[in-house]
Structure formats: structure tokens, C-alpha cells
Amino acid sequence: MRILTVCLLTLFPFLGVNAQKKEVPHIVNFVNFIRDIEPRDEDITPKVLFDTTKNEAEAIHRYGFRGTWLLQYDALIDSRYQEMMREELSHGCEVGGWWEITQPHVEAAGLTWRGRYPWDWHADKGFAVGYTQQERERLVDVYMEKFLELFGQLPASIGSWFLDAHTMAYMHEKYNIEGCCICRDQVGTDGYTLWGGYWAGAYYPSRVNAYMPAQTPGGQIDLPVFRMLGSDPLYQYNAGVGGAVQSVSTMEPTYENAQKPEWVGWYLRCMTDDPALGFTYLQAGQENSFTWDVFKEGYRVQLPQIAELQRQGKLKVETLIESARDFRKKYPVTPPTACTAMSDYTDNNGRTIWFNSRYYRTSILWEGNRMGIRDIHLFDEHKESPYYNHVCTSNQCIYKTLPIVDGCLWSTADDMASLRFYLMTKDGTTEELHGGEPVIRQEGKGMSVSWPLTDRQGTIRLMLTEKKLSATCSDKSLRWCMKLNIQPQAQLPFQVINGHTLTAKDEGFAYQLTLRKGTFEDLRRQQGWAYGVMPEKGKIEMIFQ
């Protein structure tokens, strides 16, 4: 019998309890980007910045990790960093570029610096989007020429809080940049909004929109773009509801949660133990501008936990370019992926799943006995970014995709916008359904969600796949529907809500969501509601293709 069991587990790995953990890689990159200029605090001198970087290197090497170091141009031309980075390369680390634009970089390209300081963090001065396409190319050329001169090779990866598609394509096609990283999703933090994109992991961007995942090989830049910083899957999304500037709950060692052993342990358990699809990805590390005294506690907490999980074989620490090359080898187009949090570090009893594909992203949130789809954003490679052909003239940068449900921007602190499940009563009213613990499983290239109802018979089942989201109930006699609540002041993109189609327009770009099963109901005349979705023959099926 033992021999038979071993044979079955070998032939059919999904029969094993831990099979999914073995099949889904869990990847950590230590990405540290380096500035040599910090005008915001006179106490943060170039020596403080350099000493911070040395301490970061010593910390990760103490645990045998290899990191990715990304040099801003001002650091690239500093001989101290040149010497240090050559040593890091000898340790098997990666050295690439950090794409914030500084006065030395601009002047080396023969352009005129417009910033308030030698490094100006405003979007129209300190980032590529503040320059014309021709100027962006010149900035790339100068950086690559200098890097090649100093290290005898070109960088393989580039990072930035945000980049434009023209710069990405130029770097990739002329200089063979193979990997990229940009900021996590956030609203208003430091003046930068990136909202509605591929939540975690990596994607291939549209040729006309660096933030928008592409749907076709011909429409994509073949450059994997990884999301930085390791966002809290439960609560980062909810921070700043209604459009307020978000607070930060990530693995950045500067911030409060990331210095708490309990929170870090919870985050890493979510990453390595909870149900997932494709792969899970975490980017650790820190920019040197925060200084070592501020974030050394975060390193002290995080590094041994990550090292222990790597020793157990639960995750793998590698460089950004190693992750990017593996991604390109495995995936010709952006893959469907999912990550989950099946426990909560607060008393809210929250659980969540994030599902991403090249067509859409969605997130389901459970709060106690309530369940709701808090986010659906569509992706369309044809939606051109405002920064693709035009220069950013604001101190802020905004990247967005196409909302169908937005539980952050359409909510209030007391009432999250969410597409929830309701019982349709005989008198024509609706009552929200409640349930118990969800069961989430990988099924092929998708994820299934089963939510047993507690106030009625039956189980709500959702299936998330690359191109569709479907909902059914096991109790065929139950009259149920879905409804999206919103704050009354929410700025909705919807134009027509009728039958099998919801049409919308955002920033002048028209898009739609189609139901293969079910019908839409326009609820905008009822205060606090947007639309309902009625099942057809017991099923709702949304098509995102």
C-alpha cells in the first residue's frame, strides 16, 4: 500500500497535501537602489548614503544572499560606488540602473536641467516622462555608454517608480535590457498614482502603455515588468479609500509593519503556504535615502526569516535578472497568477485572493461572514498612456487601467464598494448573504473559490480563469444576485448598463464588459448603488477577452 501511495503521488502530484507548494515557485529579490544625492535632508550626505549601501550589502551577504543593485546616474559616476559594485559583481550580485533623472545625467546628455535641486523627485523633472521621446533616448544612450565604459558590460535590468513604454522599448530593443521593476499599486503616495494594474509578480507591458499588460505577442514589449515592494495583500489596497493619499503597508524595511516579526512572519506564510497560481513574488530591499539607522531593524527582522524559509526549500532568493530570464523562458505572454492571504494579523478576520491575467485583475475580500469582489480592472493594450507621445508637465504622474469595480476609489472609510451576493426575496427586496470559511484551490490554470452559506443552504462557487469569472450556487432553488454598492459621490465611468453588456469610458477610452451568462441591471438611480448582475439559469459568467 505504501508503494502504491508513493506511485500515485508521483504520477498525480495534486493528490499530495503539499503538492501545490512544490509546484508554485516562491521568489524573493533583494533590490536596493542607490542615490548619491539627497536634497531633502542636509544630514543625509553622500557619505551617509554610501555607508547605508555598504551596510545593506554586509547584511544580505551575512546570510549568503545575492542582491540586485540599481544605480542612479549620480551614483554611477561616483568612484566609491564603482569600486563597491565591482566587488558586488564578484560576489555574483547584479548591477543595473535606477531610472530617476538627475542634473548630472541631464547635462551629460547635453540637455538643460529644469529641477529645483540636483535631484528633483517631481514627475516632470526627475522621471523620463518629463522629457520628449528624443530626449528620453539620449538619456538612455548616455547612461548605457557610461555603464559600459565603467563595467565592461551593459546592465541587464532597470528599475524606476514608473517608466514610459517608449523608454522601455528603446532600452530593450537597442540595449537588450531584459528585466524591469516599477512601483507597486498606490494612490497619491509621493505624488505618484499607479492604480488597477497587475497586482503582484510580473507582466509584459503594452507597446503604448508601460503600466497596461498587453494581450497579444505583437502588442507587447518582450520585457518582464515586476511589481516592487511586496504589498500587504489584505490592507494595502484599502488604505486611502475614497481617493485619499495611501499609507504604506509593505515589506519595505523602513516602515512599521516590516519591522514587526509577527507581521513579516504572516506575510511570508501567505506567500509560501497559502494557495497560489503560477508563482508568488516578493521584492525586498530598500533605497539608501532612508538611511541605515532608520531601516536596519527591518533587515534584522526580515533576513533571518527569509533565510530560514530558503533553507526549508519554501522560497528562493535570486537576482532580478535571474527572475526576468526565467519568466521569459516560461511565458511567451503574461500568465495568469494568483496569491492569497487565508489568515489575518488583525481582529477583522479578513482573507483575500488576488487573481491576475493579461486580460484583467480581480480581488475578493472576506471580512468575517461577508464576502465581496472588491476589485475588477480590465486591461487593453490599445489604451495609449498619456506619457507615451507627450511630456508630463505636472509634478504628479498617474497611471490607471479600466475599472469595473473599484473598492478603494469608490468607497468611504465606513462602506467599501464591493460586488456582493444577495438573496432576492419574494417582496422584491434583497438581503445580503453571509457565509463561513472560504476554500480556495488551484484548478488547472485557474482558481476556484467555494464559500459555504451560513444563513441559507448552499455554497457560492466562483471560478477565476484567464479570460472569465463565473459564479454559481449549489442550491438551485436559491434566488440570488450580485449588486455593486458605491459611495454616492463616486465618479463612475459607466455609460450604458443593459442586458448582457456594460459599456464605459475612462479618460476618453471606451471599453465594455460582456456577460455570457446573466444580465446587468442599472441601479444608478438608487443612491449608493451602481449596478446589479442577475444570474441566467443559475449562472453568471463575465468575459474579459
XYZ file of C-alpha atoms in Angstrom:
545
model
C 0.000 0.000 0.000
C 2.849 2.416 0.832
C 4.448 1.661 -2.547
C 1.116 2.263 -4.311
C 0.663 5.584 -2.481
C 4.127 6.763 -3.475
C 3.465 5.820 -7.099
C 0.144 7.666 -7.130
C 1.689 10.798 -5.623
C 4.436 10.661 -8.213
C 2.033 10.257 -11.132
C -0.657 12.616 -9.788
C 1.027 15.319 -7.683
C -2.222 17.152 -6.903
C -3.162 14.221 -4.636
C -0.421 15.296 -2.212
C -1.241 17.738 0.569
C 1.785 19.909 -0.197
C 1.763 19.389 -3.963
C 0.705 22.938 -4.750
C 3.525 24.361 -2.633
C 6.033 22.335 -4.649
C 4.549 23.296 -7.995
C 4.329 27.053 -7.357
C 7.724 28.792 -7.052
C 8.067 31.446 -4.353
C 10.642 34.041 -5.390
C 12.374 36.836 -3.453
C 14.544 39.555 -4.995
C 16.609 41.907 -2.829
C 16.529 45.101 -4.882
C 18.400 48.077 -3.433
C 18.560 51.255 -5.460
C 21.239 53.810 -4.889
C 21.245 57.602 -4.935
C 24.290 59.813 -4.388
C 22.156 62.961 -3.996
C 19.573 63.648 -1.279
C 18.481 67.315 -1.175
C 15.525 66.778 1.187
C 17.660 66.487 4.343
C 21.032 68.171 4.796
C 22.063 65.486 7.298
C 21.832 62.824 4.596
C 25.187 63.442 2.998
C 26.825 61.422 0.223
C 28.856 59.654 2.939
C 25.674 58.671 4.805
C 24.204 57.327 1.570
C 27.340 55.331 0.789
C 27.639 53.931 4.309
C 23.970 52.874 4.138
C 24.628 50.958 0.933
C 27.685 49.240 2.460
C 25.633 48.189 5.476
C 22.892 46.797 3.211
C 25.487 44.745 1.327
C 27.062 43.388 4.508
C 23.633 42.442 5.870
C 22.496 40.407 2.869
C 25.916 38.769 2.368
C 25.865 37.669 6.021
C 23.025 35.350 5.039
C 24.567 34.288 1.752
C 22.107 36.248 -0.388
C 22.929 37.838 -3.721
C 21.261 41.185 -4.315
C 20.359 43.486 -7.187
C 21.893 46.949 -7.023
C 20.377 49.666 -9.207
C 22.482 52.796 -9.696
C 21.087 56.241 -10.337
C 23.369 58.143 -12.745
C 24.869 60.322 -9.995
C 25.875 57.164 -8.096
C 27.111 55.513 -11.298
C 29.728 58.242 -11.812
C 30.920 58.160 -8.167
C 34.186 56.183 -7.918
C 33.255 54.793 -4.481
C 30.205 53.048 -5.898
C 32.136 51.885 -8.941
C 34.637 50.116 -6.702
C 31.916 48.682 -4.480
C 29.817 47.450 -7.388
C 32.756 45.654 -8.963
C 33.137 43.805 -5.675
C 29.406 43.026 -5.653
C 29.648 41.623 -9.166
C 32.429 39.331 -7.979
C 30.014 38.007 -5.316
C 27.510 37.063 -8.039
C 25.278 40.064 -7.427
C 23.598 42.048 -10.177
C 24.243 45.714 -11.001
C 21.699 47.598 -13.079
C 20.233 51.080 -13.489
C 17.813 53.135 -11.393
C 15.830 55.452 -13.651
C 15.323 58.679 -11.762
C 16.765 61.571 -13.718
C 19.313 63.900 -12.094
C 21.176 67.045 -13.075
C 24.478 65.228 -13.871
C 22.573 62.800 -16.096
C 20.704 65.513 -17.984
C 23.812 67.626 -18.526
C 25.820 64.617 -19.693
C 23.109 64.153 -22.348
C 23.550 67.771 -23.477
C 20.157 68.832 -22.144
C 19.110 71.633 -19.780
C 18.292 70.720 -16.201
C 14.961 72.191 -15.007
C 14.859 70.827 -11.465
C 14.819 72.689 -8.171
C 17.742 70.629 -6.859
C 20.382 68.332 -8.451
C 17.820 65.568 -7.901
C 14.157 66.634 -8.081
C 11.551 63.947 -7.338
C 8.735 65.746 -9.188
C 7.492 63.702 -12.137
C 8.123 66.375 -14.769
C 11.783 66.776 -13.754
C 13.012 63.563 -12.166
C 11.489 60.905 -14.423
C 11.651 60.001 -18.098
C 8.020 61.056 -18.659
C 9.111 64.691 -18.207
C 11.159 64.583 -21.414
C 10.409 64.173 -25.114
C 10.886 60.823 -26.801
C 14.111 62.043 -28.422
C 15.383 63.301 -25.052
C 14.467 60.006 -23.392
C 16.544 58.142 -25.958
C 19.512 60.443 -25.385
C 19.278 59.898 -21.616
C 19.330 56.140 -22.212
C 22.290 56.364 -24.603
C 24.411 58.391 -22.187
C 23.708 56.073 -19.273
C 24.486 52.930 -21.257
C 27.698 54.384 -22.672
C 28.923 55.292 -19.185
C 27.921 51.940 -17.673
C 29.712 50.029 -20.451
C 32.809 52.185 -20.021
C 32.943 51.528 -16.265
C 31.968 47.852 -16.043
C 32.790 46.453 -19.484
C 29.207 45.282 -19.943
C 25.725 46.722 -20.259
C 23.173 46.494 -17.442
C 20.551 43.787 -17.863
C 17.833 45.342 -15.692
C 16.374 48.766 -14.963
C 14.125 49.956 -12.151
C 12.074 53.084 -11.575
C 8.999 54.161 -9.676
C 7.435 54.485 -13.102
C 8.600 54.305 -16.703
C 7.009 55.004 -20.071
C 6.596 52.478 -22.870
C 8.839 54.370 -25.300
C 11.790 54.288 -22.889
C 11.184 50.624 -22.060
C 11.043 49.571 -25.705
C 14.136 51.617 -26.586
C 16.139 50.107 -23.710
C 15.026 46.594 -24.584
C 15.459 46.764 -28.338
C 18.699 48.744 -28.556
C 20.484 47.675 -25.355
C 18.855 44.301 -24.619
C 17.526 45.261 -21.207
C 15.896 42.002 -20.059
C 14.130 42.879 -16.799
C 12.411 45.871 -15.265
C 10.703 46.783 -12.000
C 8.261 49.573 -11.195
C 6.331 50.721 -8.150
C 3.520 48.725 -6.552
C -0.059 49.938 -6.856
C -0.644 53.091 -4.827
C -2.820 56.209 -4.778
C -1.111 59.573 -4.442
C 1.936 58.440 -2.445
C 4.788 60.888 -3.179
C 2.596 62.318 -5.939
C 2.549 59.081 -7.954
C -0.611 57.091 -8.652
C -0.438 53.642 -10.235
C -3.828 52.029 -9.953
C -5.587 48.999 -11.387
C -2.575 47.143 -12.784
C -1.181 43.625 -12.499
C -1.181 43.421 -8.683
C 1.908 41.296 -7.964
C 4.519 39.353 -9.893
C 5.317 40.361 -13.468
C 3.695 41.154 -16.807
C 4.582 42.134 -20.376
C 3.552 45.765 -20.995
C 1.708 47.208 -23.950
C 3.864 48.888 -26.568
C 1.970 52.147 -25.957
C 1.380 51.912 -22.203
C 4.044 50.701 -19.777
C 1.538 50.124 -16.979
C -1.007 48.207 -19.058
C -0.482 44.457 -19.571
C -0.648 43.509 -23.250
C -2.957 40.799 -24.595
C -1.042 39.758 -27.720
C 2.605 38.998 -28.554
C 2.527 41.663 -31.249
C 1.154 44.268 -28.863
C 3.673 43.715 -26.085
C 7.202 44.769 -25.243
C 9.024 41.495 -24.513
C 10.359 42.922 -21.263
C 9.041 41.455 -17.983
C 7.997 44.214 -15.591
C 7.998 43.196 -11.914
C 5.986 44.991 -9.223
C 8.112 46.314 -6.386
C 7.945 46.391 -2.606
C 5.746 43.494 -1.516
C 2.324 44.977 -0.772
C 0.209 43.717 2.120
C -2.396 41.616 0.232
C -5.134 42.378 2.767
C -4.803 46.021 3.762
C -2.576 47.979 1.362
C -5.468 48.164 -1.106
C -7.870 49.598 1.484
C -5.522 52.353 2.631
C -6.682 55.745 1.401
C -10.249 54.782 0.492
C -12.173 57.384 -1.449
C -9.041 58.661 -3.188
C -7.036 59.871 -0.181
C -3.241 59.515 -0.260
C -2.428 55.986 0.817
C -0.361 54.968 3.790
C 2.242 52.220 3.332
C 1.944 48.585 4.383
C 4.673 46.716 2.516
C 7.851 44.734 3.096
C 9.951 47.904 2.790
C 12.104 47.647 5.940
C 11.687 51.353 6.658
C 8.013 51.036 7.568
C 6.335 49.937 10.788
C 4.840 46.584 9.802
C 8.001 45.441 8.066
C 9.898 45.838 11.360
C 7.474 43.595 13.277
C 8.473 39.905 13.413
C 4.826 38.825 13.628
C 3.746 40.779 10.538
C 6.755 39.669 8.494
C 6.096 36.060 9.507
C 2.445 36.413 8.483
C 3.365 37.921 5.104
C 5.883 35.189 4.332
C 3.418 32.461 5.342
C 0.856 33.947 2.948
C 3.482 33.911 0.223
C 4.749 30.371 0.790
C 1.888 28.402 2.402
C -1.407 29.807 1.140
C -2.994 28.789 -2.202
C -1.340 30.323 -5.255
C -1.144 30.076 -9.028
C 1.872 30.421 -11.323
C 4.351 31.849 -8.832
C 4.464 34.240 -5.890
C 6.919 37.109 -5.849
C 8.328 39.441 -3.222
C 10.726 42.288 -3.724
C 12.610 43.138 -0.551
C 15.394 45.707 -0.047
C 15.401 49.485 0.325
C 16.581 52.714 -1.258
C 19.610 54.174 0.534
C 17.951 57.592 1.002
C 16.065 56.268 4.040
C 19.456 55.599 5.715
C 20.645 52.573 7.629
C 19.716 53.769 11.125
C 16.073 54.032 10.006
C 15.640 50.630 8.388
C 18.292 48.336 9.892
C 15.660 46.927 12.279
C 13.595 45.833 9.289
C 16.595 43.989 7.882
C 17.289 42.414 11.286
C 13.718 41.067 11.358
C 13.328 40.017 7.721
C 16.640 38.468 6.741
C 16.699 35.506 9.162
C 13.079 34.611 8.385
C 13.738 34.652 4.634
C 16.955 32.671 5.132
C 15.147 30.007 7.151
C 12.413 29.621 4.535
C 15.043 29.283 1.826
C 16.796 26.622 3.916
C 13.484 24.744 4.131
C 13.077 24.974 0.359
C 9.928 27.081 0.632
C 11.289 30.061 -1.295
C 14.241 31.050 -3.424
C 16.273 34.245 -3.271
C 17.654 35.283 -6.638
C 18.560 38.422 -8.559
C 16.054 40.407 -10.573
C 17.609 39.430 -13.871
C 17.513 35.729 -12.967
C 13.790 36.070 -12.269
C 13.262 38.002 -15.501
C 15.099 35.463 -17.638
C 13.190 32.589 -16.093
C 9.923 34.455 -16.690
C 10.719 34.965 -20.379
C 11.703 31.320 -20.748
C 8.426 30.090 -19.235
C 5.902 32.646 -20.501
C 5.582 33.988 -24.066
C 2.689 36.204 -22.884
C 1.635 37.432 -19.447
C 0.461 34.406 -17.427
C -2.474 34.069 -15.039
C -1.222 34.171 -11.451
C -2.818 34.361 -8.020
C -1.774 34.990 -4.435
C -3.872 34.719 -1.288
C -3.979 35.547 2.397
C -6.017 32.979 4.300
C -5.441 34.477 7.748
C -5.367 37.946 9.290
C -2.920 39.656 11.635
C -5.730 41.865 12.983
C -9.052 41.050 14.671
C -11.006 41.659 11.429
C -10.845 38.014 10.312
C -10.002 39.096 6.777
C -9.000 36.783 3.931
C -8.342 37.622 0.310
C -7.352 36.386 -3.120
C -5.693 38.413 -5.879
C -6.029 36.985 -9.389
C -4.251 38.486 -12.410
C -4.121 37.649 -16.091
C -3.274 39.545 -19.276
C -6.982 40.445 -19.592
C -7.985 41.611 -16.100
C -7.301 41.577 -12.393
C -9.686 40.924 -9.538
C -9.631 40.667 -5.768
C -12.139 39.008 -3.452
C -12.213 40.027 0.213
C -13.803 38.244 3.160
C -14.485 40.202 6.349
C -15.884 37.883 8.978
C -19.019 36.348 7.429
C -19.158 38.786 4.481
C -17.702 38.264 1.011
C -17.350 40.733 -1.835
C -15.460 41.231 -5.069
C -13.695 44.458 -4.154
C -11.828 44.993 -7.421
C -12.121 44.263 -11.136
C -9.972 46.198 -13.613
C -9.769 45.374 -17.313
C -6.600 45.537 -19.414
C -6.460 46.726 -23.029
C -3.162 47.072 -24.883
C -4.700 49.693 -27.206
C -5.190 52.286 -24.435
C -2.307 54.646 -25.024
C -0.688 56.183 -21.972
C -0.800 59.989 -21.797
C 3.009 59.854 -21.438
C 3.731 57.755 -24.499
C 3.817 60.588 -27.057
C 3.521 63.547 -24.712
C 5.631 65.131 -21.984
C 4.372 65.114 -18.407
C 4.006 68.736 -17.255
C 2.787 68.035 -13.713
C 4.612 67.205 -10.505
C 2.394 64.106 -10.348
C 2.204 61.020 -12.525
C -0.966 58.962 -12.959
C -1.217 55.506 -14.489
C -4.588 53.723 -14.480
C -6.316 50.798 -16.148
C -10.053 50.286 -16.801
C -12.312 49.929 -13.737
C -15.393 47.735 -13.417
C -15.252 47.541 -9.591
C -13.027 49.845 -7.548
C -13.273 49.165 -3.828
C -10.757 51.880 -2.999
C -11.718 54.908 -5.088
C -15.497 54.300 -4.997
C -15.672 53.702 -1.231
C -15.875 55.519 2.055
C -13.977 54.509 5.191
C -17.190 53.001 6.584
C -18.568 51.345 3.445
C -16.341 49.608 0.910
C -17.601 49.448 -2.647
C -17.901 45.766 -3.441
C -19.815 43.434 -5.734
C -21.601 41.302 -3.131
C -24.060 38.396 -3.163
C -27.718 38.907 -2.215
C -30.854 36.881 -1.693
C -33.807 38.091 -3.757
C -36.879 37.928 -1.509
C -40.499 37.403 -2.526
C -41.414 41.037 -1.809
C -38.815 42.294 -4.320
C -36.151 43.376 -1.838
C -32.666 41.923 -1.407
C -30.768 40.717 1.650
C -27.010 40.243 1.763
C -25.916 36.616 2.031
C -23.435 35.524 4.691
C -21.105 32.574 4.839
C -18.290 30.712 6.550
C -14.670 29.994 5.732
C -13.809 30.070 2.016
C -11.965 27.208 0.373
C -9.588 28.307 -2.405
C -7.879 25.856 -4.733
C -5.800 25.873 -7.867
C -7.681 24.206 -10.714
C -5.600 23.887 -13.843
C -4.659 27.406 -14.921
C -7.331 28.990 -12.737
C -8.507 29.301 -9.149
C -11.748 28.058 -7.635
C -13.432 29.641 -4.620
C -16.100 27.866 -2.561
C -17.969 29.858 0.081
C -20.493 27.891 2.180
C -23.523 29.981 3.136
C -24.485 30.099 6.803
C -27.861 31.847 6.661
C -29.131 29.741 3.752
C -28.481 26.322 2.261
C -25.884 26.008 -0.458
C -22.406 27.144 -1.456
C -21.426 30.033 -3.689
C -18.720 28.938 -6.113
C -16.523 31.261 -8.142
C -14.146 30.203 -10.888
C -11.373 32.591 -11.939
C -9.631 31.826 -15.221
C -7.536 33.761 -17.711
C -10.480 35.178 -19.669
C -13.525 34.853 -17.424
C -15.052 34.949 -13.958
C -18.068 32.741 -13.253
C -20.397 32.415 -10.248
C -22.901 29.684 -9.358
C -24.757 28.424 -6.281
C -25.074 24.753 -5.385
C -28.654 25.302 -4.157
C -30.531 25.597 -7.449
C -33.669 26.829 -5.658
C -31.950 29.876 -4.150
C -32.871 33.155 -5.880
C -29.642 35.157 -5.720
C -27.943 38.058 -7.485
C -24.945 40.341 -7.221
C -25.014 44.094 -6.549
C -22.295 46.764 -6.518
C -22.612 49.385 -3.787
C -20.706 52.683 -4.057
C -20.315 55.978 -2.240
C -22.831 58.499 -3.700
C -20.059 60.868 -4.860
C -18.118 58.207 -6.749
C -17.085 59.215 -10.273
C -18.247 56.234 -12.299
C -17.136 55.543 -15.903
C -20.289 53.658 -16.899
C -22.332 54.886 -19.855
C -24.845 52.117 -20.639
C -25.776 49.265 -18.290
C -28.225 46.975 -20.025
C -28.768 43.326 -20.881
C -25.551 41.406 -21.444
C -23.311 44.466 -21.807
C -21.846 47.175 -19.605
C -20.188 49.988 -21.579
C -17.869 52.575 -20.059
C -15.451 55.343 -20.944
C -12.420 56.395 -18.940
C -10.149 59.263 -19.994
C -11.835 59.150 -23.399
C -11.164 55.436 -23.911
C -14.245 53.249 -24.482
C -14.412 49.708 -23.109
C -17.007 47.148 -22.115
C -17.716 44.056 -20.072
C -19.827 41.293 -21.590
C -21.836 38.599 -19.832
C -22.045 35.212 -21.499
C -24.477 34.195 -18.759
C -26.555 36.667 -16.768
C -27.869 40.188 -17.272
C -26.951 43.622 -15.969
C -29.405 45.873 -14.133
C -28.807 49.636 -13.939
C -29.104 50.749 -10.293
C -27.617 54.236 -10.601
C -30.936 55.925 -9.811
C -30.848 54.289 -6.408
C -28.481 56.204 -4.140
C -25.429 54.215 -3.141
C -25.696 51.620 -5.916
C -24.151 51.213 -9.379
C -25.426 48.017 -10.991
C -26.739 44.539 -10.331
C -25.997 41.242 -12.076
C -28.796 38.686 -12.359
C -27.962 35.000 -12.985
C -29.153 33.218 -16.081
C -30.057 29.561 -15.496
C -28.306 29.793 -12.139
C -25.017 31.149 -13.503
C -23.182 34.444 -14.015
C -20.278 34.398 -16.454
C -18.202 37.531 -17.131
C -15.998 37.513 -20.241
C -12.855 39.693 -20.211
C -11.435 38.810 -23.619
